[in-house]
PDB file of C-alpha atoms in Angstrom:
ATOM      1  CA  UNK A  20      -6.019  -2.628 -37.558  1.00 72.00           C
ATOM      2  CA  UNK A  21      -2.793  -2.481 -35.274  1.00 91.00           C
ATOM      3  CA  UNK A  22      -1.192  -5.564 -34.616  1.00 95.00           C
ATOM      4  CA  UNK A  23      -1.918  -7.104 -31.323  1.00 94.00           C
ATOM      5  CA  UNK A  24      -0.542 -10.197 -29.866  1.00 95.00           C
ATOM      6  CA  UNK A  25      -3.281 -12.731 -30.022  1.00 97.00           C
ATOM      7  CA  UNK A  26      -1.927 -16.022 -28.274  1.00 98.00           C
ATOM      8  CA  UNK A  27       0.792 -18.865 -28.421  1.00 98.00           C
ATOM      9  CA  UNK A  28       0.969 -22.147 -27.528  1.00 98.00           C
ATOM     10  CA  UNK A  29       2.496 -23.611 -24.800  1.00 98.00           C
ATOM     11  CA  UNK A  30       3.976 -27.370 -24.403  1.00 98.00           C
ATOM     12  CA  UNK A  31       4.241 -29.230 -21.301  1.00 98.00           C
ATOM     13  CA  UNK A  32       3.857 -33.102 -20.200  1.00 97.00           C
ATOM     14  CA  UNK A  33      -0.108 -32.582 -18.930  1.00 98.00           C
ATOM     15  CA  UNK A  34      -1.679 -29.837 -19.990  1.00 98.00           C
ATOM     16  CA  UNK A  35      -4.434 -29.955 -17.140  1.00 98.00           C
ATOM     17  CA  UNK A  36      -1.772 -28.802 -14.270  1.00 98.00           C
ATOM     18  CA  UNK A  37       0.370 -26.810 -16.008  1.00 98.00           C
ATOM     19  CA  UNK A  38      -2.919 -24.544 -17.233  1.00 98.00           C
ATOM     20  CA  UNK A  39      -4.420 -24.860 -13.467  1.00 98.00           C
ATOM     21  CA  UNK A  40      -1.537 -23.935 -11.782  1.00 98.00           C
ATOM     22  CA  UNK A  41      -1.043 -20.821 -14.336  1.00 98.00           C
ATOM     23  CA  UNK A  42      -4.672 -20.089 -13.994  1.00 98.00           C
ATOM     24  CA  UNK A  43      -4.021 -20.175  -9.802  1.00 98.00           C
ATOM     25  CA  UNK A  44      -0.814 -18.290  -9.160  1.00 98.00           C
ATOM     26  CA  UNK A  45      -2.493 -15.610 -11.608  1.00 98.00           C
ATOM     27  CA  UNK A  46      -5.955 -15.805 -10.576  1.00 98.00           C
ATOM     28  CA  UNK A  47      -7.522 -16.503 -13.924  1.00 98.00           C
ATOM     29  CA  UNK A  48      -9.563 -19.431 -15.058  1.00 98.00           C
ATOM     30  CA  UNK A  49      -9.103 -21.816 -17.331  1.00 98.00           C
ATOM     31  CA  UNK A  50     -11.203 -21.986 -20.068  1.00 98.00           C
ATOM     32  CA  UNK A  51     -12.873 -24.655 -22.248  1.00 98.00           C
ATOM     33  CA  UNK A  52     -10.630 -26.848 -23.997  1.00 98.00           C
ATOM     34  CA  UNK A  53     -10.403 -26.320 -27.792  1.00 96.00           C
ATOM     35  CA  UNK A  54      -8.915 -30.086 -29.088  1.00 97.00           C
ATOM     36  CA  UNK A  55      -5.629 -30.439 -27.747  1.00 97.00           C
ATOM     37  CA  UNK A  56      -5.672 -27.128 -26.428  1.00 98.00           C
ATOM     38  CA  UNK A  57      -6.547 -25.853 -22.889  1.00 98.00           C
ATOM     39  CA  UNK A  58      -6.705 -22.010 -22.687  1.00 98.00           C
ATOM     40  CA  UNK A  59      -5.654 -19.482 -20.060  1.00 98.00           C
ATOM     41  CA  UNK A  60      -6.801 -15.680 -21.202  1.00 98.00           C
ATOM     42  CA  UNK A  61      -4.817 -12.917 -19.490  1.00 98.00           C
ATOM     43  CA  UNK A  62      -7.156  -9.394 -19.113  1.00 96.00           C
ATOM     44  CA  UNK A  63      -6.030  -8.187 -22.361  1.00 96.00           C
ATOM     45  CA  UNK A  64      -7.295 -11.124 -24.261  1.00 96.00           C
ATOM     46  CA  UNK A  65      -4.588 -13.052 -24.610  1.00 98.00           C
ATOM     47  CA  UNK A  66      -4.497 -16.845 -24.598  1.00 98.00           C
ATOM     48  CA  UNK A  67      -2.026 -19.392 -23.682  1.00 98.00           C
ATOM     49  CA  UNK A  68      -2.970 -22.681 -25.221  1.00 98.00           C
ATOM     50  CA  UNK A  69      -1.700 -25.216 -23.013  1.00 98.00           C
ATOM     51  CA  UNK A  70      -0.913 -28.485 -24.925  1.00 98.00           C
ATOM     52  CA  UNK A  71       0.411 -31.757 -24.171  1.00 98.00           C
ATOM     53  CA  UNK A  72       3.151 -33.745 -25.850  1.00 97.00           C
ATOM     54  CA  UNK A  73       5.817 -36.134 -25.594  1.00 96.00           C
ATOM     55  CA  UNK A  74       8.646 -35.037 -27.230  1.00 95.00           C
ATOM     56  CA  UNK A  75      11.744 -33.096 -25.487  1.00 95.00           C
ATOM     57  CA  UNK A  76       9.984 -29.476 -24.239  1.00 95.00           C
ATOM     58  CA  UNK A  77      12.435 -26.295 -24.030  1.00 95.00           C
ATOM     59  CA  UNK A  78      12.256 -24.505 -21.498  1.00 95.00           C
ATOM     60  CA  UNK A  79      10.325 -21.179 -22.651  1.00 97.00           C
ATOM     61  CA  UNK A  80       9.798 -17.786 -20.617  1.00 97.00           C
ATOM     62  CA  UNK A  81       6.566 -16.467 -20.285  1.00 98.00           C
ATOM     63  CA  UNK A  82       6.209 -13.141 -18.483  1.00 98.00           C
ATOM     64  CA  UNK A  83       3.117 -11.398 -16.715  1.00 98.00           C
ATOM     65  CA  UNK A  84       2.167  -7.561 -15.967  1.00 98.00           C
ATOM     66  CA  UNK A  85       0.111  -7.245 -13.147  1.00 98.00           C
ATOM     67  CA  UNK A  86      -0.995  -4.491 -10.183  1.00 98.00           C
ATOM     68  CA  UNK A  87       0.917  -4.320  -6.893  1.00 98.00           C
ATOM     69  CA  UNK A  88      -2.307  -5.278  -5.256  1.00 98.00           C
ATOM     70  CA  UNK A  89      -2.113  -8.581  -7.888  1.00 98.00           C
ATOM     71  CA  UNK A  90       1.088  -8.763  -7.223  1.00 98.00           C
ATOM     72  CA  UNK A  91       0.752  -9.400  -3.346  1.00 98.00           C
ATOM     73  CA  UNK A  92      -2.077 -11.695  -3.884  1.00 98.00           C
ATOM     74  CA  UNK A  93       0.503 -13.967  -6.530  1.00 98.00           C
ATOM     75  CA  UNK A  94       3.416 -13.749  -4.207  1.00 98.00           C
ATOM     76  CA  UNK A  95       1.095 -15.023  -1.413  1.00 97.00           C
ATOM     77  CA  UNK A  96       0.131 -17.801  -3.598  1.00 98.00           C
ATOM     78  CA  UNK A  97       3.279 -18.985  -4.245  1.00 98.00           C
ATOM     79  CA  UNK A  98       4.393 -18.589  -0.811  1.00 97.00           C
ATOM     80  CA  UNK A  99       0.874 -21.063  -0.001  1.00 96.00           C
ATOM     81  CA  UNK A 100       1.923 -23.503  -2.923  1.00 96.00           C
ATOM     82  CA  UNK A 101       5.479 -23.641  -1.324  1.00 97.00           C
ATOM     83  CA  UNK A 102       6.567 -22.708  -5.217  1.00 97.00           C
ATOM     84  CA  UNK A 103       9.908 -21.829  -5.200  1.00 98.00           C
ATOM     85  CA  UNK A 104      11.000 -18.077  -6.256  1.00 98.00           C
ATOM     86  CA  UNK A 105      13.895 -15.667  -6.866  1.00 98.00           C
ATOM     87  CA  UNK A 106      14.401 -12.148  -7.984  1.00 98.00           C
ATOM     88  CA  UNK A 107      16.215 -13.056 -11.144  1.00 97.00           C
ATOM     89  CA  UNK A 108      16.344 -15.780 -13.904  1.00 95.00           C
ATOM     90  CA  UNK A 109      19.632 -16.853 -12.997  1.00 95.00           C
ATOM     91  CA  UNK A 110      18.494 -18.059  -9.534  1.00 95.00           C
ATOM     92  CA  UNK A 111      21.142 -16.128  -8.089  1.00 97.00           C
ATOM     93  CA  UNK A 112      18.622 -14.421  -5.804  1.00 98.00           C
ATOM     94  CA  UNK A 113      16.575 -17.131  -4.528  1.00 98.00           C
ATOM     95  CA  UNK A 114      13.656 -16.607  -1.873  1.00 98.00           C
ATOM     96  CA  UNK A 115      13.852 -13.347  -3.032  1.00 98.00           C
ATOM     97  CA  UNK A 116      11.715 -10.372  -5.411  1.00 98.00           C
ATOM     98  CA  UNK A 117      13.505  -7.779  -7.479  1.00 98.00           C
ATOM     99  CA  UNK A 118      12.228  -3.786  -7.364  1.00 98.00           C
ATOM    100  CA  UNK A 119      13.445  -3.044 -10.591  1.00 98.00           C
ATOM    101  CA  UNK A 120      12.409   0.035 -12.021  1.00 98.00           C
ATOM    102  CA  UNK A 121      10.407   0.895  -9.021  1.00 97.00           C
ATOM    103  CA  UNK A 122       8.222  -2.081  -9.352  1.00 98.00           C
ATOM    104  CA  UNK A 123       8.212  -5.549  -7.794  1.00 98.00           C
ATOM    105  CA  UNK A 124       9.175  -8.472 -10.248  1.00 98.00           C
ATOM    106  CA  UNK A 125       9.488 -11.938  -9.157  1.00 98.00           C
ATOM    107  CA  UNK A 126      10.449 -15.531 -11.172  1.00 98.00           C
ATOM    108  CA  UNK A 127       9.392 -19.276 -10.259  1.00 98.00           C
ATOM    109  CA  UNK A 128       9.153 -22.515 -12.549  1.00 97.00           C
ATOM    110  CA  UNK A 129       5.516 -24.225 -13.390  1.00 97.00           C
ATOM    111  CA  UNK A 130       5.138 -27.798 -14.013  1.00 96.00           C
ATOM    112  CA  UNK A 131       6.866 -28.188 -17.235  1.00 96.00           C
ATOM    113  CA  UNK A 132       9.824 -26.241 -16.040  1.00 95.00           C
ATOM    114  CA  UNK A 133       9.300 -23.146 -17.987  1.00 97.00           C
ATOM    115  CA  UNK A 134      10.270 -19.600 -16.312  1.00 97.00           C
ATOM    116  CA  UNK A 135       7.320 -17.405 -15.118  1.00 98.00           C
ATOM    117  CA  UNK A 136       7.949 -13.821 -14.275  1.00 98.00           C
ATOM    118  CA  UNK A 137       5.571 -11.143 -12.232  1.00 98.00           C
ATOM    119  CA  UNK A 138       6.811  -7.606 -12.819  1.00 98.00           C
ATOM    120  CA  UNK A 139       4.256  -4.791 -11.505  1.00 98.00           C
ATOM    121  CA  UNK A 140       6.320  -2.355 -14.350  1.00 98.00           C
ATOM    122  CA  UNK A 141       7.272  -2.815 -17.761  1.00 97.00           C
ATOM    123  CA  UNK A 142      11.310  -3.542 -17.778  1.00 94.00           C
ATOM    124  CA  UNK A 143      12.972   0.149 -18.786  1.00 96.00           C
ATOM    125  CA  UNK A 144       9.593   2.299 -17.378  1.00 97.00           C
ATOM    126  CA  UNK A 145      12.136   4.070 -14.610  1.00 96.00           C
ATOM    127  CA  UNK A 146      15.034   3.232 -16.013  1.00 96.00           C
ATOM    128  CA  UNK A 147      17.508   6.203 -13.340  1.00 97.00           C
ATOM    129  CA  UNK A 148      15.131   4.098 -10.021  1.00 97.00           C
ATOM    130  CA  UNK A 149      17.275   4.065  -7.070  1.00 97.00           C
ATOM    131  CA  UNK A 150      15.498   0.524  -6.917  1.00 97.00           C
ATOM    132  CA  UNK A 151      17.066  -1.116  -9.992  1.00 97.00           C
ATOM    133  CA  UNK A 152      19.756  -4.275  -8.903  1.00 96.00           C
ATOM    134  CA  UNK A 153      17.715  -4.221  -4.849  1.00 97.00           C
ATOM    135  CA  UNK A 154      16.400  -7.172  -3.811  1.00 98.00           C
ATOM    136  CA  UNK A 155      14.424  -7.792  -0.759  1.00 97.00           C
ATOM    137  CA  UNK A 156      13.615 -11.597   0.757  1.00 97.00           C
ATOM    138  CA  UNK A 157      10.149 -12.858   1.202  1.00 97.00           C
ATOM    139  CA  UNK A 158       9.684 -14.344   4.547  1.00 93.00           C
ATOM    140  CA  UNK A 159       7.727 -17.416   3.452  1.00 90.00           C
ATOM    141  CA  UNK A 160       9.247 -18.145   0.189  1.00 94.00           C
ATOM    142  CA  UNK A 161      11.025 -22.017   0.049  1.00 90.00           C
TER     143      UNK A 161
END
């Protein structure tokens, strides 16, 4: 058997809208809770166990492959949610989405404060793109 990432937990202050907002930007559904855990399972099985706690959370990154046509449908959801977003994790770019190697990539917080990331290709797939360092502003974005 290869070795496959399965899924990892992730802490926030209330588990129930950090999961449902995942599970909305990314149009997935949130599944059944298991004890303290509520799942989110990406297309390639992976799970993100949502859990909540009260102790100090660090800030994690979590980052998501997804179509162009995906892609469209998340930025329009964030741009609905009024989510803020930028083009990198520095903020440097904000109301903004990256074309880095070719693709579309774009970053925005979720409940808890951890960095989400939408990339439509894998970071070093066209690494000579023309592309790589543009960024282009989204209309909507706050």
């Amino acid at each position: 058997m290869s070795v496959e990432f399965n899924h990892t937990i992730v802490l926030t202050r209330d588990r129930e809208r950090s999961a449902r907002f995942l599970a909305e930007i990314l149009g997935l559904e949130v599944g059944e809770p298991a004890g303290m855990f509520l799942p989110v399972t990406t297309a390639n099985g992976v799970t993100l166990d949502f859990a909540t706690v009260d102790i100090a959370i660090p800030v994690q990154h979590y980052a998501f492959l997804v179509s162009e046509d995906e892609f469209d449908a998340v930025l329009g959801r964030l741009e609905a949610g009024r989510v803020p977003l930028q083009a990198d994790p520095q903020g440097r770019h904000p109301r903004r989405i990256n074309r880095n190697d070719g693709g579309r990539g774009v970053y925005f917080p979720d409940p808890a404060g951890h960095g989400l990331e939408v990339i439509t290709r894998p970071y070093g797939s066209e690494p000579e793109s023309p592309l790589n360092g543009v960024t282009e502003v989204v209309a909507g974005a706050v």
